[in-house]
C-alpha positions as a printed NumPy array, in Angstrom:
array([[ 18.653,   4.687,   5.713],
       [ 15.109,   3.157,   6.727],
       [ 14.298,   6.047,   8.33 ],
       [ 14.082,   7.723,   5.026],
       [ 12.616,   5.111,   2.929],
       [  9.789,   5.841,   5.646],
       [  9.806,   9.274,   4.85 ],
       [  9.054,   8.491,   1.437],
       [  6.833,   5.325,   2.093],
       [  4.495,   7.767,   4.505],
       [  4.604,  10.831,   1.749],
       [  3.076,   8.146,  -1.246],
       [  0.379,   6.875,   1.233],
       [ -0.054,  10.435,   2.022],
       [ -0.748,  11.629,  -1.79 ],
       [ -3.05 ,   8.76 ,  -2.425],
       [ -5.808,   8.805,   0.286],
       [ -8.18 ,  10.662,  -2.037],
       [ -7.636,   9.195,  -5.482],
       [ -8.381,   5.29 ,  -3.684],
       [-11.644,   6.862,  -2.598],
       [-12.112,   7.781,  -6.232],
       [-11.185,   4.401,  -7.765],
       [-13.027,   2.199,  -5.174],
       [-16.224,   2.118,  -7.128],
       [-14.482,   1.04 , -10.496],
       [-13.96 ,  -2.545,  -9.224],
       [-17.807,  -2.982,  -8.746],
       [-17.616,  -5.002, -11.79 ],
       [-14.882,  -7.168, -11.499],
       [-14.828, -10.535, -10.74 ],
       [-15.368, -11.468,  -7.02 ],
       [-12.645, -13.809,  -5.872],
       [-14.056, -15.855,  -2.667],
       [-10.98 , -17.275,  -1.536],
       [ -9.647, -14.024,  -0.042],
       [ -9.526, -13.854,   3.09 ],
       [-12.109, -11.258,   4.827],
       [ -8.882,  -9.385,   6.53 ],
       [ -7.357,  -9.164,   2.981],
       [-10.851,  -7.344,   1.496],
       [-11.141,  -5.566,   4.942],
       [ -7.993,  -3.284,   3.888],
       [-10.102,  -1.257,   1.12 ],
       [-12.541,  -0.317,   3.458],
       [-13.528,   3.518,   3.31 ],
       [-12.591,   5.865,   5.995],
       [-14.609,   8.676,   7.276],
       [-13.125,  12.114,   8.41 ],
       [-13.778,  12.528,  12.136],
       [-13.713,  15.986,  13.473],
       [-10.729,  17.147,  14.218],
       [-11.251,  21.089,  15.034],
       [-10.67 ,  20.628,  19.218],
       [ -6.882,  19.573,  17.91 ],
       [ -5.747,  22.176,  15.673],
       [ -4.459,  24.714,  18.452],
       [ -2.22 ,  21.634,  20.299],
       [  1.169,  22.397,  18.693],
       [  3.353,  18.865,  18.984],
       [  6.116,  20.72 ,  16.706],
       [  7.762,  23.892,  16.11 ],
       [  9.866,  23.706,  12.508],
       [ 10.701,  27.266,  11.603],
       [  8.253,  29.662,  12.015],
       [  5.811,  26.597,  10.823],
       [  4.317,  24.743,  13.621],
       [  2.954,  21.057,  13.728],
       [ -0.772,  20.233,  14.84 ],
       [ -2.238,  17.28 ,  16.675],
       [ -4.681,  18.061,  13.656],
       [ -2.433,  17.341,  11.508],
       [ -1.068,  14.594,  13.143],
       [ -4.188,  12.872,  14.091],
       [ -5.442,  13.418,  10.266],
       [ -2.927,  11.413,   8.774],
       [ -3.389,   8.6  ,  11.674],
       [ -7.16 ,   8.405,  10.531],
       [ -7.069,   5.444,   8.156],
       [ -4.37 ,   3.738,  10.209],
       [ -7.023,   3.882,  12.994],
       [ -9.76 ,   2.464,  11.007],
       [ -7.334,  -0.647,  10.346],
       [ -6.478,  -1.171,  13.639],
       [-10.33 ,  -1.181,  14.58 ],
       [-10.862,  -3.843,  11.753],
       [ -8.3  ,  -5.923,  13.401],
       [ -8.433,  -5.237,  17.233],
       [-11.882,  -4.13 ,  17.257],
       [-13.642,  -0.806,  18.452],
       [-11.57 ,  -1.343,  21.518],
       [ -8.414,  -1.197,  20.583],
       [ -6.459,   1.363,  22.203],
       [ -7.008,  -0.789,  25.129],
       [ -4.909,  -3.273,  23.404],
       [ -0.956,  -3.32 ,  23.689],
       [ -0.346,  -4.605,  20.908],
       [ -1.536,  -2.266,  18.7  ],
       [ -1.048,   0.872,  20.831],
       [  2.521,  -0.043,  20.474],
       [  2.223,   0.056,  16.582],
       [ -0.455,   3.076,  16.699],
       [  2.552,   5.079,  18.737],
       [  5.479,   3.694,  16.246],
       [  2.955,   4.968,  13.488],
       [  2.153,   7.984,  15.255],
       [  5.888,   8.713,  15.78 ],
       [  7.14 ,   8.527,  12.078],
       [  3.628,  10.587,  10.85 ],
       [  5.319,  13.291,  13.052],
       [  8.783,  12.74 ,  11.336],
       [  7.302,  13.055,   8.399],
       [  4.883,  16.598,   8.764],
       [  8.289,  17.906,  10.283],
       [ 11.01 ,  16.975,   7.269],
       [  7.471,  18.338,   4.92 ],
       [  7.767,  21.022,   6.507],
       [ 11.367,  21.473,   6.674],
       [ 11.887,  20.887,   2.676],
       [  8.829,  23.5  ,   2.104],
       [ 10.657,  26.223,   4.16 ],
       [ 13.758,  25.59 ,   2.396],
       [ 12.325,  25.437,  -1.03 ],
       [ 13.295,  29.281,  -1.964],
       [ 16.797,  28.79 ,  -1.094],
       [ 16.976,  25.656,  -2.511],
       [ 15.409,  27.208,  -5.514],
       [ 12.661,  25.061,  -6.096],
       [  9.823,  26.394,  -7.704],
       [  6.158,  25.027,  -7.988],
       [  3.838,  26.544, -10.535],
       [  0.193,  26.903, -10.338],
       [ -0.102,  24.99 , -13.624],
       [  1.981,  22.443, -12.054],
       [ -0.566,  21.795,  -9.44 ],
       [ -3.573,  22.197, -11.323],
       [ -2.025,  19.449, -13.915],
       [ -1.757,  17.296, -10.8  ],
       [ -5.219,  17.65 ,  -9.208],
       [ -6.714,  17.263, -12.909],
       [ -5.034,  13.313, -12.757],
       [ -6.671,  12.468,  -9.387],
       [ -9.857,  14.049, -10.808],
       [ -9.965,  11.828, -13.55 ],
       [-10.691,   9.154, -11.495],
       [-13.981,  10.738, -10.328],
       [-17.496,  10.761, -12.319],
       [-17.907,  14.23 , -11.68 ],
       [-16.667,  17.576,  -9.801],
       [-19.662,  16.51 ,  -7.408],
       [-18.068,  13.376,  -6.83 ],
       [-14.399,  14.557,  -6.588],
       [-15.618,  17.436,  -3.963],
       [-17.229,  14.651,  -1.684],
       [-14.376,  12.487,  -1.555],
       [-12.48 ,  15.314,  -0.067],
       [-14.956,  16.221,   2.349],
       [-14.451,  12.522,   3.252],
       [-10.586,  12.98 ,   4.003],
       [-11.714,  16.227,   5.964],
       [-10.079,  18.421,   2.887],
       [-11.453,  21.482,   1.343],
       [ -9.958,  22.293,  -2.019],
       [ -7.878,  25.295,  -0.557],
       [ -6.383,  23.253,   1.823],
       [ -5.963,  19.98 ,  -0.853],
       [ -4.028,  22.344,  -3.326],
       [ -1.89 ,  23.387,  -0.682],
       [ -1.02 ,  19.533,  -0.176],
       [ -0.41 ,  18.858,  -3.838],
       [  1.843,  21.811,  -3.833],
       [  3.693,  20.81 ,  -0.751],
       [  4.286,  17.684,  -2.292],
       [  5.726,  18.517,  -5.411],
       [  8.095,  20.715,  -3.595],
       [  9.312,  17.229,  -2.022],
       [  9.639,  15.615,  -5.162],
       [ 11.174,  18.714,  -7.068],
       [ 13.637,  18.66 ,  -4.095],
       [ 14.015,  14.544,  -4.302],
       [ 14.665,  14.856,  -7.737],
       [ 17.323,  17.572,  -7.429],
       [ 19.027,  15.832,  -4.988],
       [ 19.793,  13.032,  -6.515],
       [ 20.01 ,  14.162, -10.273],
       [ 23.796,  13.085, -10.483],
       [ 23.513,   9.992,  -8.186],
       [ 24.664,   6.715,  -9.947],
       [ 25.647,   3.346,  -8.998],
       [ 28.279,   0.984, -10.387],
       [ 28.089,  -2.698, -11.182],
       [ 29.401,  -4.015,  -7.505],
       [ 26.896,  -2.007,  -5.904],
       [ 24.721,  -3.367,  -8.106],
       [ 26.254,  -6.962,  -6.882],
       [ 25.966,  -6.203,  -3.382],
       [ 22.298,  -4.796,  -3.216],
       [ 21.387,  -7.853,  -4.921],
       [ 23.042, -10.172,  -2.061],
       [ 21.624,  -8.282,   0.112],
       [ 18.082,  -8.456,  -0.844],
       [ 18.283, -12.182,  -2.432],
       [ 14.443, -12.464,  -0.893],
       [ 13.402,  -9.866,  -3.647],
       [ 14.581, -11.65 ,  -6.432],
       [ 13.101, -15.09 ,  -4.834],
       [  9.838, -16.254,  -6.202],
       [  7.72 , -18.129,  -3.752],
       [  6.632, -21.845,  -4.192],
       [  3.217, -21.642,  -5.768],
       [  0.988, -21.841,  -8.788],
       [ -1.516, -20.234, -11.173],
       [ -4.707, -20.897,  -9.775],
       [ -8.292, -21.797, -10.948],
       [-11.298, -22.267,  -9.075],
       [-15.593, -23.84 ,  -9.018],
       [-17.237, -22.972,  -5.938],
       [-20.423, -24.305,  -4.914],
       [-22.5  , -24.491,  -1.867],
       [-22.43 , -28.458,  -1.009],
       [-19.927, -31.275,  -0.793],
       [-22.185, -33.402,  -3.2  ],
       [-22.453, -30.765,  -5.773],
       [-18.649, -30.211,  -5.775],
       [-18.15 , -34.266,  -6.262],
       [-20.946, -33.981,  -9.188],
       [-18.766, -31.361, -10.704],
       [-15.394, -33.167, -10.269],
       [-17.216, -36.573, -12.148],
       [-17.945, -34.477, -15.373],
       [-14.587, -32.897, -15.27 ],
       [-12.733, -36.576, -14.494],
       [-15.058, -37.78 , -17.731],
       [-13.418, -34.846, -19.985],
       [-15.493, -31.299, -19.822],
       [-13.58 , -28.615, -19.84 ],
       [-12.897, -27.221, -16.735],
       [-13.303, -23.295, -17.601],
       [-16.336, -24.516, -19.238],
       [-17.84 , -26.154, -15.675],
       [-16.85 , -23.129, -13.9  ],
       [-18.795, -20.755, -16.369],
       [-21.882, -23.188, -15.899],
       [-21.716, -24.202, -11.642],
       [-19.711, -21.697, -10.153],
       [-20.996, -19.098,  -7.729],
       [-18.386, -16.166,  -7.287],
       [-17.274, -13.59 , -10.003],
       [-14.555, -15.903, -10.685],
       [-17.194, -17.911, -13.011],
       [-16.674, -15.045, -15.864],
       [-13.101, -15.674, -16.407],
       [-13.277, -19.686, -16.729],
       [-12.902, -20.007, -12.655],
       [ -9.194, -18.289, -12.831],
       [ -7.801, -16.256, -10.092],
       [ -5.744, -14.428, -12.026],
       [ -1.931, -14.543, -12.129],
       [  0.797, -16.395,  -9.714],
       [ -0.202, -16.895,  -6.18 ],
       [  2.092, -18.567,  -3.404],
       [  1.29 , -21.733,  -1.174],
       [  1.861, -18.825,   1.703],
       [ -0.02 , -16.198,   0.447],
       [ -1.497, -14.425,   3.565],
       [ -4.181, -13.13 ,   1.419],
       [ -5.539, -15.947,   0.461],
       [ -7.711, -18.517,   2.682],
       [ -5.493, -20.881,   4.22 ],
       [ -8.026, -24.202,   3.303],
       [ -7.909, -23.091,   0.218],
       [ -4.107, -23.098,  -0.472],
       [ -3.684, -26.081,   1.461],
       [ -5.942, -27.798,  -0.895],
       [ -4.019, -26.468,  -3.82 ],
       [ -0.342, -27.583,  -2.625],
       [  0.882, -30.62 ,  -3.674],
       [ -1.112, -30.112,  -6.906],
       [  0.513, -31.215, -10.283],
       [  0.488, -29.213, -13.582],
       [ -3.11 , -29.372, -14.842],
       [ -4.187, -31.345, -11.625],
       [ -8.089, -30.725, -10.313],
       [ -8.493, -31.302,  -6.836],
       [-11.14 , -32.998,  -5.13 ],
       [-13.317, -31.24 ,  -2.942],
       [-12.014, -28.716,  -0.958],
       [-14.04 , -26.916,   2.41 ],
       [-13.134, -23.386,   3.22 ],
       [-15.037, -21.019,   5.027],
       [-16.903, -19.911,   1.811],
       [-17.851, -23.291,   0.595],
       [-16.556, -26.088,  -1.574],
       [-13.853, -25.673,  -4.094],
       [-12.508, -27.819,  -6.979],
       [ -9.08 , -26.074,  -7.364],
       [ -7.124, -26.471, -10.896],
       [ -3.517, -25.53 , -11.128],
       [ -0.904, -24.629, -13.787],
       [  2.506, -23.461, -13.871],
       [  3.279, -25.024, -10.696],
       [  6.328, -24.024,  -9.455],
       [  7.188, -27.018,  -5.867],
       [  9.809, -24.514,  -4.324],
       [ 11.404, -21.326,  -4.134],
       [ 13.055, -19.899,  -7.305],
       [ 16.203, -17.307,  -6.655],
       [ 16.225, -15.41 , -10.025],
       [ 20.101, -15.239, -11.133],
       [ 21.866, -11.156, -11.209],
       [ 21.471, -11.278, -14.863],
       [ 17.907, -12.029, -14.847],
       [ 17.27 ,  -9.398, -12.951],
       [ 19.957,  -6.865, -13.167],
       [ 17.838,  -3.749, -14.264],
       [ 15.774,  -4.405, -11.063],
       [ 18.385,  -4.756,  -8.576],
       [ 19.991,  -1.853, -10.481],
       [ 17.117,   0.45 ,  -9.779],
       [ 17.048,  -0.974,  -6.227],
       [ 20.786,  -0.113,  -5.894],
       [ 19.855,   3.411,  -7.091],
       [ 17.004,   3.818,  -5.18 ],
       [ 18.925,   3.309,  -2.162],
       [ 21.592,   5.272,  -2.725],
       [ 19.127,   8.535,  -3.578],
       [ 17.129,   7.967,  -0.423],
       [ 20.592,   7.837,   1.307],
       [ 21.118,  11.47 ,  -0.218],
       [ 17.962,  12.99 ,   0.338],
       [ 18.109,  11.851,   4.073],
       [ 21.646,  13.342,   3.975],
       [ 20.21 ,  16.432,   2.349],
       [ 16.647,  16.99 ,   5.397],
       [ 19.599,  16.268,   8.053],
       [ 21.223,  19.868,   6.966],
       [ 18.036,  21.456,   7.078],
       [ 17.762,  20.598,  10.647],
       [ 20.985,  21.826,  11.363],
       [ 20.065,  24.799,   9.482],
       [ 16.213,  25.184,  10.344],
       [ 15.22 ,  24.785,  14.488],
       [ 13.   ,  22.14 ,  15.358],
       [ 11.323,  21.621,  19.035],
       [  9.077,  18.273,  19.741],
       [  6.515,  18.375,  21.914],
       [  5.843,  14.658,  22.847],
       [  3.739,  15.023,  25.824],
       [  1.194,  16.636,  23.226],
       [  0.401,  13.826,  21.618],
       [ -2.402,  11.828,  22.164]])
């Protein structure tokens, strides 16, 4: 079963490399929130393409008549890469740690172009059909996210795509998700499935000790305490935020935005420290993180954990239930097309 949740978890990351390049600009002006951590803002970092060309003749798969490139291969492994640099540094292949990931990684990337592959072969006999409308409706939605044409073409010369070869992705991918969807058309569940996906997966349906969160950074210790007197002596705190604050989080009143848990990992950890043990409506006193002083206001504090009862959440854990048992069918579904289609792996090609 995971190992065809991962099929479909790699195939979405796949089909959005190029529309994320077209939305990063649009959060330019949004509110700045400080008390990320760096590692948490690292992850939108831009990738470039590297060059690729010495790769495409090294054949790590045969599927069919269609073979497998370390091109290929090493082209979807590109923004993994540029993570693991963020993290490990330029050096990282000399680390085990994350070699041992980068070849786990590098592993199910090669599951995945094969069972593409596999489902794109089949497609006639399965009688799925792709239209050219079809694709041009979906390469008009990720253009929509770009200024211009000019724009759109760059950001696939960034992902080392030329439009021939990015309409032959879209189309490839709609195969998969004709073929998904026609596998699993009749698929239902009933209520004890239902039941026992929800046991199963009680941590879903658990919300996280935590809090809505608001925040007024400033540089100094003293200016923080200055702030926290007029607040204890009844201004408003959204008010104090709009006038002292120093971060983007000064045009919506100091709020963060939403829930956010004591554990968050995206969060500094000063930061939430400071805020636990908060009560509703409470203002800290100074807090120092790695970004400054805070004076931290929460609401809707919620002490401990929360497990959300069936009923509250029965559409979700139905769809869960559902989800699981179509992912169970359309890994049923590639396994016949390997019985029916020869594959050969080439390990020792990759690199």
């Amino acid at each position: 079963m995971k190992k065809f949740k991962r099929f479909i978890a790699v195939m979405a990351l796949a089909t959005v490399a190029i529309s994320v390049v077209g939305c990063s600009d649009t959060k330019a002006g949004q509110a700045e929130d400080t008390t990320q951590t760096t590692e948490a803002k690292e992850q939108g970092a831009e990738a470039t393409a590297p060059d690729y060309s010495e790769y495409e003749k090294v054949v790590v798969a045969e599927v069919g008549d269609a073979k497998v490139t370390l091109a290929e291969v090493k082209k979807e492994m590109a923004y993994l890469e540029q993570l693991l640099m963020m993290q490990f540094g330029e050096d990282y292949k000399n680390n085990e740690e994350a070699m041992t990931f980068y070849k786990e990684q590098q592993k199910a990337i090669l599951d995945y172009l094969i069972e593409s592959k596999l489902l794109v072969q089949d497609a006639k006999d399965f009688e799925i059909e792709v239209t050219d409308n079809e694709i041009t409706a979906e390469i008009d939605k990720v253009k929509a996210n770009f200024e211009s044409e000019e724009a759109f073409t760059a950001a696939m010369e960034q992902e080392g795509l030329t439009l021939e070869s990015y309409t032959q992705f879209v189309k490839e991918n709609l195969i998969i998700a004709k073929t998904l969807e026609k596998v699993t058309a009749d698929i239902d569940v009933t209520d004890d499935e239902v039941k026992a996906y929800y046991d199963a997966n009680i941590s879903k349906f658990t919300q996280p000790a935590g809090a809505e969160m608001a925040h007024i950074l400033v540089a100094t210790e003293e200016e923080a305490k200055d702030i926290k007197k007029q607040y204890d002596e009844g201004k408003d705190f959204a008010e104090l935020a709009a006038e002292f604050g120093t971060d983007g989080t000064k045009e919506t009143g100091g709020s963060l935005g939403g829930f956010i848990a004591y554990d968050s990992p995206t969060y500094d950890a000063d930061f939430l420290a400071g805020a636990k043990g908060l009560g509703e409506g409470e203002v800290s006193d100074p807090v120092k993180t790695q970004f400054g002083w805070h004076l931290i206001k929460t609401t809707n504090v919620q002490p401990e954990p929360v497990v959300k009862t069936l009923e509250e959440v029965k559409e979700e854990a139905k769809a869960g239930a559902l989800q699981d048992k179509q992912y169970e069918a359309f890994g049923n579904h590639i396994e016949t097309l390997k019985e029916k289609i020869k594959v050969e792996i080439f390990e020792d090609k990759l690199a």
